[in-house]
CSV table of C-alpha atoms in Angstrom, one decimal:
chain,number,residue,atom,x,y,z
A,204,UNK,CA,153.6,93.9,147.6
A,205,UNK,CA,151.2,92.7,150.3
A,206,UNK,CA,148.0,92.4,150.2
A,207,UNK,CA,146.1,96.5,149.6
A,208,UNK,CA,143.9,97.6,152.5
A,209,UNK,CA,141.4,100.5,151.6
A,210,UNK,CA,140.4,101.9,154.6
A,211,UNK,CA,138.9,105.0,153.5
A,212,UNK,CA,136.7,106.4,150.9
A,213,UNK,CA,138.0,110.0,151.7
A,214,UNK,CA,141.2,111.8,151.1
A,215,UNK,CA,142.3,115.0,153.3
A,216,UNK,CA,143.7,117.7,151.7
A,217,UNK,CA,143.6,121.2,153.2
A,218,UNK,CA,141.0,120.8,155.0
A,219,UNK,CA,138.3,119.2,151.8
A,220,UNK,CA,137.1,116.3,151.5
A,221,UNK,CA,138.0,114.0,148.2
A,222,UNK,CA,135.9,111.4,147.9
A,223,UNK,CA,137.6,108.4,146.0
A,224,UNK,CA,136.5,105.3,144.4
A,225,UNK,CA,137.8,101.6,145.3
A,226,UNK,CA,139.9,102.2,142.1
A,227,UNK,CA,141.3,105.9,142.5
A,228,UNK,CA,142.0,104.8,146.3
A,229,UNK,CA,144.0,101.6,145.0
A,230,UNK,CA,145.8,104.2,142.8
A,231,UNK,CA,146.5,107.0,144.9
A,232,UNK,CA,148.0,103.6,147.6
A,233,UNK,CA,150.5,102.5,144.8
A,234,UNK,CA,152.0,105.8,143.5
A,235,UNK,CA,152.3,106.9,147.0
A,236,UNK,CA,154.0,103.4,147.8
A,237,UNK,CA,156.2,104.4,144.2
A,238,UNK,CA,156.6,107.7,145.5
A,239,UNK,CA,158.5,106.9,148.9
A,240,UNK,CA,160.5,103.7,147.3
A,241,UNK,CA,158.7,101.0,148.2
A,242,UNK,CA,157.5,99.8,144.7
A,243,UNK,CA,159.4,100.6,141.4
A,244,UNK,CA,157.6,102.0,138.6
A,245,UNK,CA,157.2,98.7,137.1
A,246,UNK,CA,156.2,97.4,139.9
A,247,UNK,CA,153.5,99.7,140.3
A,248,UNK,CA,152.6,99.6,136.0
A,249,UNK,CA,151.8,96.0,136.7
A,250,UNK,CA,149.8,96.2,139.6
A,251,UNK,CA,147.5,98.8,137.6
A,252,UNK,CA,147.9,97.5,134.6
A,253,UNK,CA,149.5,100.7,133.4
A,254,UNK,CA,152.5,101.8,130.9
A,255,UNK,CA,155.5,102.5,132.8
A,256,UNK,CA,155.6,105.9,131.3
A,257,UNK,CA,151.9,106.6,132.5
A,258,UNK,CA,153.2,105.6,136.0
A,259,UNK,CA,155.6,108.3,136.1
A,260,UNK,CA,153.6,111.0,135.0
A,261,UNK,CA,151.2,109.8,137.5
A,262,UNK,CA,154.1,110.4,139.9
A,263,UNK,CA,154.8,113.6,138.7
A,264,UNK,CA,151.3,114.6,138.4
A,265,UNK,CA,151.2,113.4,142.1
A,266,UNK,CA,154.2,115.9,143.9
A,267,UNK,CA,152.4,118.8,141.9
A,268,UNK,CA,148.5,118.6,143.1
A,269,UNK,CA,148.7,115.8,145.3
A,270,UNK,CA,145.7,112.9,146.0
A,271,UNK,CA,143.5,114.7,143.1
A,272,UNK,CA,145.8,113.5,140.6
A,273,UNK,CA,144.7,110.0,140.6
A,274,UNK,CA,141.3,111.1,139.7
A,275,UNK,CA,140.1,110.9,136.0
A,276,UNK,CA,139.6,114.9,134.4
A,277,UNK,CA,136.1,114.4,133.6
A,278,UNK,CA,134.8,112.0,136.4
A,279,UNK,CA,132.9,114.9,138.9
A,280,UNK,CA,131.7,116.3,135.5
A,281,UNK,CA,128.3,116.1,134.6
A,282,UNK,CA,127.8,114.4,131.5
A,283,UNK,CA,127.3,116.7,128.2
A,284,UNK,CA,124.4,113.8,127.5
A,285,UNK,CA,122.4,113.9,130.3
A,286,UNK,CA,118.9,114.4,130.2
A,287,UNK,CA,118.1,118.1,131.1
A,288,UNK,CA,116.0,119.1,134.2
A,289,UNK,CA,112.8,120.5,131.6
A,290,UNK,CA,112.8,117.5,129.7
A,291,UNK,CA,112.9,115.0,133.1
A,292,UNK,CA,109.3,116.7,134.2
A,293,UNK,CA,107.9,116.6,131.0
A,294,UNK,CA,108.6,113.0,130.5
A,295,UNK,CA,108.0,112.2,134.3
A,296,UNK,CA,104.6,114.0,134.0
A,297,UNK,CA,103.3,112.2,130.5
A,298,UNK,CA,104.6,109.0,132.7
A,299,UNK,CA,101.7,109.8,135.3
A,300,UNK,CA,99.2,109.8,132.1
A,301,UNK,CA,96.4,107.0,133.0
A,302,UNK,CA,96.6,106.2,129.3
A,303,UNK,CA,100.5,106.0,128.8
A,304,UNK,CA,100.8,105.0,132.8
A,305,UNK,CA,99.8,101.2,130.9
A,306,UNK,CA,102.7,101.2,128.1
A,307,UNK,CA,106.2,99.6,128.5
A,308,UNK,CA,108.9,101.2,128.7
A,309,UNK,CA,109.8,100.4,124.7
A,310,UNK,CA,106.7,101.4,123.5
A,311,UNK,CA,107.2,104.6,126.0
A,312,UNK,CA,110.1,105.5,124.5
A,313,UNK,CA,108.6,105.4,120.9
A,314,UNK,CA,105.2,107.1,121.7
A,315,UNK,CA,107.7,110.0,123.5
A,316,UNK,CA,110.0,110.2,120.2
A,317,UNK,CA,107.2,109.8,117.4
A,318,UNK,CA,103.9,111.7,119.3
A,319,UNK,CA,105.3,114.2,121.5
A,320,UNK,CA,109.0,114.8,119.5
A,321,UNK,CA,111.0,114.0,122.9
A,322,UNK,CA,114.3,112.6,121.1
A,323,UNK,CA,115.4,109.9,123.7
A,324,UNK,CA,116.7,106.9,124.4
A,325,UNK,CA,115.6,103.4,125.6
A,326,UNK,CA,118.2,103.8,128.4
A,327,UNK,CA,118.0,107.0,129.2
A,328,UNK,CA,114.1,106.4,129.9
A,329,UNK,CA,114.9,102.7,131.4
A,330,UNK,CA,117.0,104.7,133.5
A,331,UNK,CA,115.0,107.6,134.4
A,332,UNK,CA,111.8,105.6,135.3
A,333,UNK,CA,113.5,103.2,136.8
A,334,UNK,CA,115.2,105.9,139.3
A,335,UNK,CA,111.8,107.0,140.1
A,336,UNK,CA,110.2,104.0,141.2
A,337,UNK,CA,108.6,102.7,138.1
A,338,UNK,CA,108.5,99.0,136.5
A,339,UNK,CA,107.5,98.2,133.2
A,340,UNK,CA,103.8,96.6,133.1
A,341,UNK,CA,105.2,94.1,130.6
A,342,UNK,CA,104.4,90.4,132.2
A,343,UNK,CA,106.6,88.7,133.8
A,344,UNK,CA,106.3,85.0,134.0
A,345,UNK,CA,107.6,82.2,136.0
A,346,UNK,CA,110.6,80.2,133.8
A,347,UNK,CA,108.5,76.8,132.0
A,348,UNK,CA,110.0,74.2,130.0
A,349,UNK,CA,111.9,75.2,127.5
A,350,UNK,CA,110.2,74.6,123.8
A,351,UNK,CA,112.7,74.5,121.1
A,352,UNK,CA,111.7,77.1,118.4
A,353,UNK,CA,110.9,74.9,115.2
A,354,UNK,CA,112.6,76.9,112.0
A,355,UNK,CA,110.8,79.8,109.9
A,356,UNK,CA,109.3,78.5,107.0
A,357,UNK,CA,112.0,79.5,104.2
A,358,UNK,CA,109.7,82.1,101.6
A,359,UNK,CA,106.5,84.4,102.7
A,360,UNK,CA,102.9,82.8,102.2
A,361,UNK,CA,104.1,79.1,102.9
A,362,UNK,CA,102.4,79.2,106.0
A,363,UNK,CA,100.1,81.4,108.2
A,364,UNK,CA,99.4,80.6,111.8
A,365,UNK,CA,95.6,81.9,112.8
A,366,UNK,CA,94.4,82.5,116.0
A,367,UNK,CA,92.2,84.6,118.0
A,368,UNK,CA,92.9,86.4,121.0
A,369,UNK,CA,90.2,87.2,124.2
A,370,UNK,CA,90.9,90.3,126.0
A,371,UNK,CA,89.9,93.9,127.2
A,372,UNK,CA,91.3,95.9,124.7
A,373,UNK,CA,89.6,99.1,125.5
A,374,UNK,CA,90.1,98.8,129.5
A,375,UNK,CA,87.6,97.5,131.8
A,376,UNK,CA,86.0,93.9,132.6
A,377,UNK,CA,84.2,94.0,128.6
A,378,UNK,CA,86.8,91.5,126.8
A,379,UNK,CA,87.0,91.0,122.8
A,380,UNK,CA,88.4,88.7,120.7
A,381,UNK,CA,91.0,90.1,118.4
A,382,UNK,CA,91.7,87.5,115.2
A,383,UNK,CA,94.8,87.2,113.1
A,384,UNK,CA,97.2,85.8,110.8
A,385,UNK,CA,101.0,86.0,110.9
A,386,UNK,CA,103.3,84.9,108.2
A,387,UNK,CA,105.6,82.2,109.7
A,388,UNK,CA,108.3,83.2,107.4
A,389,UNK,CA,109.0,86.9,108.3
A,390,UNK,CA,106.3,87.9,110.9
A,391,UNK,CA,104.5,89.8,109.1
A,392,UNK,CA,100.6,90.4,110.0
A,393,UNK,CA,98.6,89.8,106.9
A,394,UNK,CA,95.3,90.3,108.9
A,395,UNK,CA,93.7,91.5,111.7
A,396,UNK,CA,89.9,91.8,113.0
A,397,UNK,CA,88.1,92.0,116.5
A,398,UNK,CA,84.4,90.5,117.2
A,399,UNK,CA,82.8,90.2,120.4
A,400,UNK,CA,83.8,86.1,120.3
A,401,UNK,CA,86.3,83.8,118.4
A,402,UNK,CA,84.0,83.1,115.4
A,403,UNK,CA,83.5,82.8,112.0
A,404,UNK,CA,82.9,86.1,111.3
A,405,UNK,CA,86.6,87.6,112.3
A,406,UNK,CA,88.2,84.3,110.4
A,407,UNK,CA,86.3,85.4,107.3
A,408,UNK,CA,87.6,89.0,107.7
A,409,UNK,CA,91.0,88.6,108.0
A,410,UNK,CA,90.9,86.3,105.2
A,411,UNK,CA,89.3,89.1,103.3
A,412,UNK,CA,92.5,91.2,104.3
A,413,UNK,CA,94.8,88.4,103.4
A,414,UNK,CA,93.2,87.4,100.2
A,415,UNK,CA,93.2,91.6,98.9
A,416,UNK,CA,96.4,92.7,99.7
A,417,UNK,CA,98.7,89.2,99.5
A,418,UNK,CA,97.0,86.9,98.0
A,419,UNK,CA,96.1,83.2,98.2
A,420,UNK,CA,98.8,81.8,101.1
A,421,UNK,CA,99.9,78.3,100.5
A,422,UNK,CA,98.7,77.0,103.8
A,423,UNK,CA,96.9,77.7,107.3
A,424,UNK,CA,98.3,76.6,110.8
A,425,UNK,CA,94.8,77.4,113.5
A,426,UNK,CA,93.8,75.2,115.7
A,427,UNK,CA,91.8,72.2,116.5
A,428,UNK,CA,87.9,74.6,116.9
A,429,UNK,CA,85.0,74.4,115.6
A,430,UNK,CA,85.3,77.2,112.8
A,431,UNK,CA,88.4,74.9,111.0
A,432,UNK,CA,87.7,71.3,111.9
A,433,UNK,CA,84.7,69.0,112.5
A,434,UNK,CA,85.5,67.7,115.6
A,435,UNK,CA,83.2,64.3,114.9
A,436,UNK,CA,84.5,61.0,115.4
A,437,UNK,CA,81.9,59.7,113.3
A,438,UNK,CA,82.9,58.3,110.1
A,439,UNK,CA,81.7,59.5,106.6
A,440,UNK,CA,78.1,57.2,106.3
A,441,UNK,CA,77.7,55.4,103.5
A,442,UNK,CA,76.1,57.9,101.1
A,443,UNK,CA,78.8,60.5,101.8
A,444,UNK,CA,81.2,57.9,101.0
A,445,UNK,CA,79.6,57.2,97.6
A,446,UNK,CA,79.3,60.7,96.9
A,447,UNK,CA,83.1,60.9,97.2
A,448,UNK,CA,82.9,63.1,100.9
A,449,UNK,CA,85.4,61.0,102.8
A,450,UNK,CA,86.0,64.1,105.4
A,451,UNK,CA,83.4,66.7,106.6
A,452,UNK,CA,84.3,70.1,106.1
A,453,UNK,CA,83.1,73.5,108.1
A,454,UNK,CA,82.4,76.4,106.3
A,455,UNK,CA,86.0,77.9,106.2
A,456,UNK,CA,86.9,74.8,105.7
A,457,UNK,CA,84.8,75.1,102.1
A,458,UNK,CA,86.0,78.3,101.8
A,459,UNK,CA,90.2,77.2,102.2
A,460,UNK,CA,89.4,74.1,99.9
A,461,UNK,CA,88.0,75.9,97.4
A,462,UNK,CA,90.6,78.2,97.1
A,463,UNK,CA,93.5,75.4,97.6
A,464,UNK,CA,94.8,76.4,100.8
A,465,UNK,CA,96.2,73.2,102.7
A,466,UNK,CA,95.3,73.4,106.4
A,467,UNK,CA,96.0,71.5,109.4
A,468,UNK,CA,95.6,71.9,113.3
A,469,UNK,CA,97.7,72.7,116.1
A,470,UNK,CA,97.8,70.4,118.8
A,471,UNK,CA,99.1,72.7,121.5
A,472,UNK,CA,99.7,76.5,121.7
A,473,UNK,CA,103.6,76.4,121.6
A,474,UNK,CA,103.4,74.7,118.0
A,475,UNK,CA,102.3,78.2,116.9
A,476,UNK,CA,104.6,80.0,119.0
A,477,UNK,CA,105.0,83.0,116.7
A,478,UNK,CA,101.1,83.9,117.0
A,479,UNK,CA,101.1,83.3,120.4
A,480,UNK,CA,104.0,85.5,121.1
A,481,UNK,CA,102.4,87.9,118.8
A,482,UNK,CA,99.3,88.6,121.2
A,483,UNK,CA,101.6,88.5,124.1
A,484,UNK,CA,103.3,92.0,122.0
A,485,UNK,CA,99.7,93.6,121.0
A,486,UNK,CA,98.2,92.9,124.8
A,487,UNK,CA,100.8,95.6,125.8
A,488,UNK,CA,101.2,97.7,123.0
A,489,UNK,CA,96.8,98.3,121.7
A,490,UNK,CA,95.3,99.2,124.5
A,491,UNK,CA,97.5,102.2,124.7
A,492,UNK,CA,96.9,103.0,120.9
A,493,UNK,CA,93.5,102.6,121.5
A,494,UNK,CA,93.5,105.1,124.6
A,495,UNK,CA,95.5,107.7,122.9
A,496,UNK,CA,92.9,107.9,120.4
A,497,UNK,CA,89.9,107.7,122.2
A,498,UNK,CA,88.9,104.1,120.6
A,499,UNK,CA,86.4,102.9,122.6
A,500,UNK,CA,84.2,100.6,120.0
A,501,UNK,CA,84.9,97.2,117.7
A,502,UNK,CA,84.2,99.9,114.8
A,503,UNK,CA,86.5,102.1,114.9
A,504,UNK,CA,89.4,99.7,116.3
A,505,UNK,CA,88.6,97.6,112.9
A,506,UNK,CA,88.8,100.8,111.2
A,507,UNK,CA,92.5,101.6,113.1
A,508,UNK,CA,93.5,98.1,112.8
A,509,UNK,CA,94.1,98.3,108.9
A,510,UNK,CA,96.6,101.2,109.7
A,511,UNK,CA,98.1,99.6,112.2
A,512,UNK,CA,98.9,96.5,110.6
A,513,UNK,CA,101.1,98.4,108.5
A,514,UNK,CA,103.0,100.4,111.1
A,515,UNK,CA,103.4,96.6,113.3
A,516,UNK,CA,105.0,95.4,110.3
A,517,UNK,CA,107.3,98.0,109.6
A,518,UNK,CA,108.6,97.5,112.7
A,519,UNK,CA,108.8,94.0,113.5
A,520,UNK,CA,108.7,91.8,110.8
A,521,UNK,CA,111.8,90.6,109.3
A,522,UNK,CA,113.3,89.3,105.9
A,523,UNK,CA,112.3,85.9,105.0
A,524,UNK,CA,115.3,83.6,104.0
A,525,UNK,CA,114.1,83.0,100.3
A,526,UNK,CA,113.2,86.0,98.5
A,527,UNK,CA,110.0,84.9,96.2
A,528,UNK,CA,106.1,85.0,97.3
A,529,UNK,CA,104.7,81.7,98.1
A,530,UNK,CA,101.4,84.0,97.4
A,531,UNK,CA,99.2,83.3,94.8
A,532,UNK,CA,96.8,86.2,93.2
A,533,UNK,CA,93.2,85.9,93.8
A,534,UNK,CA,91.5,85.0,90.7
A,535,UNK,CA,89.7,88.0,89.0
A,536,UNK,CA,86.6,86.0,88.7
A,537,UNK,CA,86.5,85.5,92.1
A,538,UNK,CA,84.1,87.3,94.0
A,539,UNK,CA,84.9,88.1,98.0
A,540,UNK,CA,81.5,88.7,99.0
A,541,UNK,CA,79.8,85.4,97.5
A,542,UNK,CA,83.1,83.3,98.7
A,543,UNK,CA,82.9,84.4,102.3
A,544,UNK,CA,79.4,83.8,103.1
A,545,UNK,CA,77.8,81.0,104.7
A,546,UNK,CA,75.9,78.9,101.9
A,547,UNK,CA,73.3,76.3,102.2
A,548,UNK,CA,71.8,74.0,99.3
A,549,UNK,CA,68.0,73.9,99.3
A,550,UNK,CA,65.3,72.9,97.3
A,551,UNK,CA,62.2,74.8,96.3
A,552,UNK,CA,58.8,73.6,97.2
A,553,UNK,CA,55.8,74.4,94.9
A,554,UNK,CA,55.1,77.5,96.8
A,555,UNK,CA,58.5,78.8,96.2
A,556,UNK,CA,59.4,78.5,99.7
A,557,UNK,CA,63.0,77.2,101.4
A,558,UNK,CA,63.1,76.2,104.7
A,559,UNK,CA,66.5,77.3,107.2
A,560,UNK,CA,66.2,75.9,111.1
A,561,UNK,CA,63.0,75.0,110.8
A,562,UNK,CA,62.4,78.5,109.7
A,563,UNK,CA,60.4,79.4,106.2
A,564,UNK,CA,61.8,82.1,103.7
A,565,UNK,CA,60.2,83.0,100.3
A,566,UNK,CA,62.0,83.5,97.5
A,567,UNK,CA,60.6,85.9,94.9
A,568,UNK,CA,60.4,84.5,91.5
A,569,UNK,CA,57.4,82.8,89.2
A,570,UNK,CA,60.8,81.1,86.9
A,571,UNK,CA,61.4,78.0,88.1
A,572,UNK,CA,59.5,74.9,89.6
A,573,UNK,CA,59.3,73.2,92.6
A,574,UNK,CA,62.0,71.1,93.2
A,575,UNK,CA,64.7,73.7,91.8
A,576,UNK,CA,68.3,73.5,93.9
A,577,UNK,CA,68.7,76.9,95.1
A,578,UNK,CA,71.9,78.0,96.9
A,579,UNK,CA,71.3,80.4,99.7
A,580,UNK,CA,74.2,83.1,100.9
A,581,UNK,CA,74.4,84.0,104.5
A,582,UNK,CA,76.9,87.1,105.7
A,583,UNK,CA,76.8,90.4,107.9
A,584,UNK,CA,77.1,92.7,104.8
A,585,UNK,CA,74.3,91.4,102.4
A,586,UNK,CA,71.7,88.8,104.9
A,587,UNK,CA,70.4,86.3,103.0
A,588,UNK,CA,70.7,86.0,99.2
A,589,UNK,CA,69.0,83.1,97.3
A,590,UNK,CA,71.3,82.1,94.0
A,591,UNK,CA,69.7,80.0,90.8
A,592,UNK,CA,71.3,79.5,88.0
A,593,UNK,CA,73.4,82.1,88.5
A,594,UNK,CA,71.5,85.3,89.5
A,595,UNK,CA,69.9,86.4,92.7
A,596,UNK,CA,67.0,86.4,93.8
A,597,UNK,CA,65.1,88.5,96.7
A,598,UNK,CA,64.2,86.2,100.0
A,599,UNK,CA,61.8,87.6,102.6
A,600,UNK,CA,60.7,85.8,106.1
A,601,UNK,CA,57.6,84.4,106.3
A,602,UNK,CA,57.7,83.5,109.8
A,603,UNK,CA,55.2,85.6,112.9
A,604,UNK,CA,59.1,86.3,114.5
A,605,UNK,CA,60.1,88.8,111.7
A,606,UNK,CA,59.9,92.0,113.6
A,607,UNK,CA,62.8,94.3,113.2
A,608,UNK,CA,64.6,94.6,117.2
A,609,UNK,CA,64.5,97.8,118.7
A,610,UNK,CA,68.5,99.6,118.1
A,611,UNK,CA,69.4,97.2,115.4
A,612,UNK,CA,73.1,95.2,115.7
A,613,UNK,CA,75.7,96.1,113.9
A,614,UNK,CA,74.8,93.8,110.8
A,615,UNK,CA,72.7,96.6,109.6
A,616,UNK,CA,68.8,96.5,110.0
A,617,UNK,CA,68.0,92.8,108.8
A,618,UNK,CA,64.9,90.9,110.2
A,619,UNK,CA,65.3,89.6,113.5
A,620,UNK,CA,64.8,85.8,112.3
A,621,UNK,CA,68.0,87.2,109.8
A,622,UNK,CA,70.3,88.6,112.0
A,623,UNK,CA,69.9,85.0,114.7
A,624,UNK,CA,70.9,83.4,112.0
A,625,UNK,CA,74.2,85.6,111.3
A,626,UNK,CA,74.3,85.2,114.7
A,627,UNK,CA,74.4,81.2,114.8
A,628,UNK,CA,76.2,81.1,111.5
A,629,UNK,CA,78.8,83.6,111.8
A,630,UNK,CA,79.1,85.3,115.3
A,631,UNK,CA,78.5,82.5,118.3
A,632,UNK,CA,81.7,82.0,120.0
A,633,UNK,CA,84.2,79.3,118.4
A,634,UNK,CA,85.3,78.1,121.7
A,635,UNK,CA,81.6,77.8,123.5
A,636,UNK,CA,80.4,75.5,119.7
């Protein structure tokens, strides 16, 4: 058979127009060539890839309605599954919602099905938005260089990668840093906490989260700041080195020591792909949480955060390959509050005074003499705590600078000279140290 020309997309027939697709049109040219003997059945079976039998009911099908028999039953039907006129404002009207204006179209489609009941699909929205004019807000990024993705560590709590994450969370220029671990083994969020910086404070928090519901992890991936490493290049002088310190150690750096965690640094964001990729999902998806429920404040998204982790993981994390806990309990004896706080070793002078940045403090007891070694706690829940022997001991300010700031901070009403040094301790940015 030559080569088929379709010259026409319509098909008279008393008077209506048919109109056909390229395929129907290449059918409707073969069984009419069938039909006047220039192509035998098999002939025309091969050149549509038909049965020989379905080619002559086509030709019978053909003498009895004509050019409309090459045209499936059910192709100028509407489709039983389309999405219903009601149903296509609704969704189309919740679409123009500032708050849900911001989600992609995934996250869409499950606030539609779990908030408002709308039982649809992915495509159908993909689809339907798409028709419209819409485009998902997800980022889209030039193609880089390829990393290779390194392998999942094999069991959960081998290894959790920590970082922290700047951005405006709530809408507008304000920007917050959200800080979290993942499990490398199965994605799971063990912890998650927003300050106004990257700092000491949010690392201590989500280790608080960790430590309560999982356990101790067997190691910590972060990278190379100030809150994990001592970025020095000096080397240990020679009294550390006799003292046995041959490395200096932050405070969560105590903190991970004492309680055996191994950790070591990141030298580049794509070695801890999976937390990077992690903020790249909560970017899109929390500010829309946060909008549908009015969270406007570090407070409250903490307080939505806990609930959130669970729901994240439920939905994203995945089965590990081995199926025990790397985890280790937390020791009963253990006490969170005491472990998490910034500690410094003083030692009493004769009026039972300490000194902290050039700073003095009292500590109030007539026990023990000048001299003593007292251990001083620093954190946002308690202030400052002065430990001897084992029990604690009230400390007050003795300084002219004491006066309480007008609207306290959020580390409840402390001394001022108290809460600049939660502040430096615990709350200046990581980054800007």
């Amino acid at each position: 058979m030559g080569t088929l020309t379709l010259l026409s997309t319509l098909e008279i027939m008393g008077g209506m127009e048919l109109k056909m697709s390229k395929k129907e049109l290449k059918r409707h040219y073969v069984i009419k060539q069938c039909l006047e003997g220039l192509l035998t059945s098999s002939q025309a079976a091969q050149c549509l890839c038909l049965s020989t039998r379905r080619i002559k009911q086509l030709k019978k099908e053909f003498k009895e309605k004509g050019a409309v028999a090459v045209i499936h039953g059910n192709a100028r039907r509407p489709s039983p599954k389309r999405l219903d006129q009601e149903k296509r404002e609704i969704i189309l009207e919740l679409r123009k919602d500032e708050c849900l204006s911001h989600s992609n179209f995934t996250h869409f489609t499950e606030i539609l099905n779990e908030r408002y009941n709308l039982k649809v699909s992915y495509s159908t929205i993909h689809r339907l938005l798409t028709q419209e004019g819409y485009k998902s807000p997800k980022k889209r990024r030039r193609r880089r260089k390829i990393h290779p993705t390194r392998t999942r560590k094999p069991a959960f709590g081998m290894m959790l990668q920590a970082d922290g994450s700047p951005h405006a969370w709530f809408g507008g220029k304000d920007k917050y840093t959200l800080h979290g671990f993942i499990d490398d083994a199965t994605g799971t969020i063990t912890g998650l906490y927003m300050c106004k910086n990257e700092c000491l404070l949010g690392y201590n928090e989500v280790l608080r989260q960790t430590l309560t519901q999982y356990g101790i992890p067997q190691s910590l991936y972060p990278d190379r700041y100030s809150v994990f490493f001592v970025n020095s290049r000096k080397e240990p002088t020679i009294q550390e080195q006799l003292e046995g310190i041959d490395k200096k150690l932050t405070q969560f750096g105590r903190i991970v020591e004492r309680l055996g965690i191994e950790m070591f640094p990141a030298h580049s964001p794509q070695a801890k792909g999976r937390v990077e990729r992690l903020w790249n999902t909560l970017q899109s998806r929390l500010p829309v949480e946060f909008a549908l429920r009015g969270i406007k404040s570090m407070e409250k998204a903490n307080q939505f955060l806990l609930e959130y982790r669970e729901i994240f993981n439920k939905q994203f994390a995945v089965e590990p390959q081995e199926k025990f806990s790397a985890f280790v309990p937390l020791p009963h004896t253990e006490d969170l509050d005491r472990l998490l706080s910034v500690t410094f070793t003083r030692k009493l002078s004769s009026g039972s005074t300490i000194s902290i940045q050039n700073k003095l403090f009292k500590i109030e007891q007539d026990i023990f003499p000048a001299k003593t070694t007292v251990t001083v706690l620093l954190s946002e829940k308690h202030g400052l705590r002065a430990l001897i022997n084992g029990n604690f001991y009230p400390i007050s300010p003795l300084n002219n600078i004491t006066k309480k700031e007008e609207g306290p901070v959020r580390t409840g009403d402390f001394p001022l000279v108290v809460q600049q040094l939660i502040f430096s301790y615990l709350l200046e940015n990581a980054k800007a140290a």
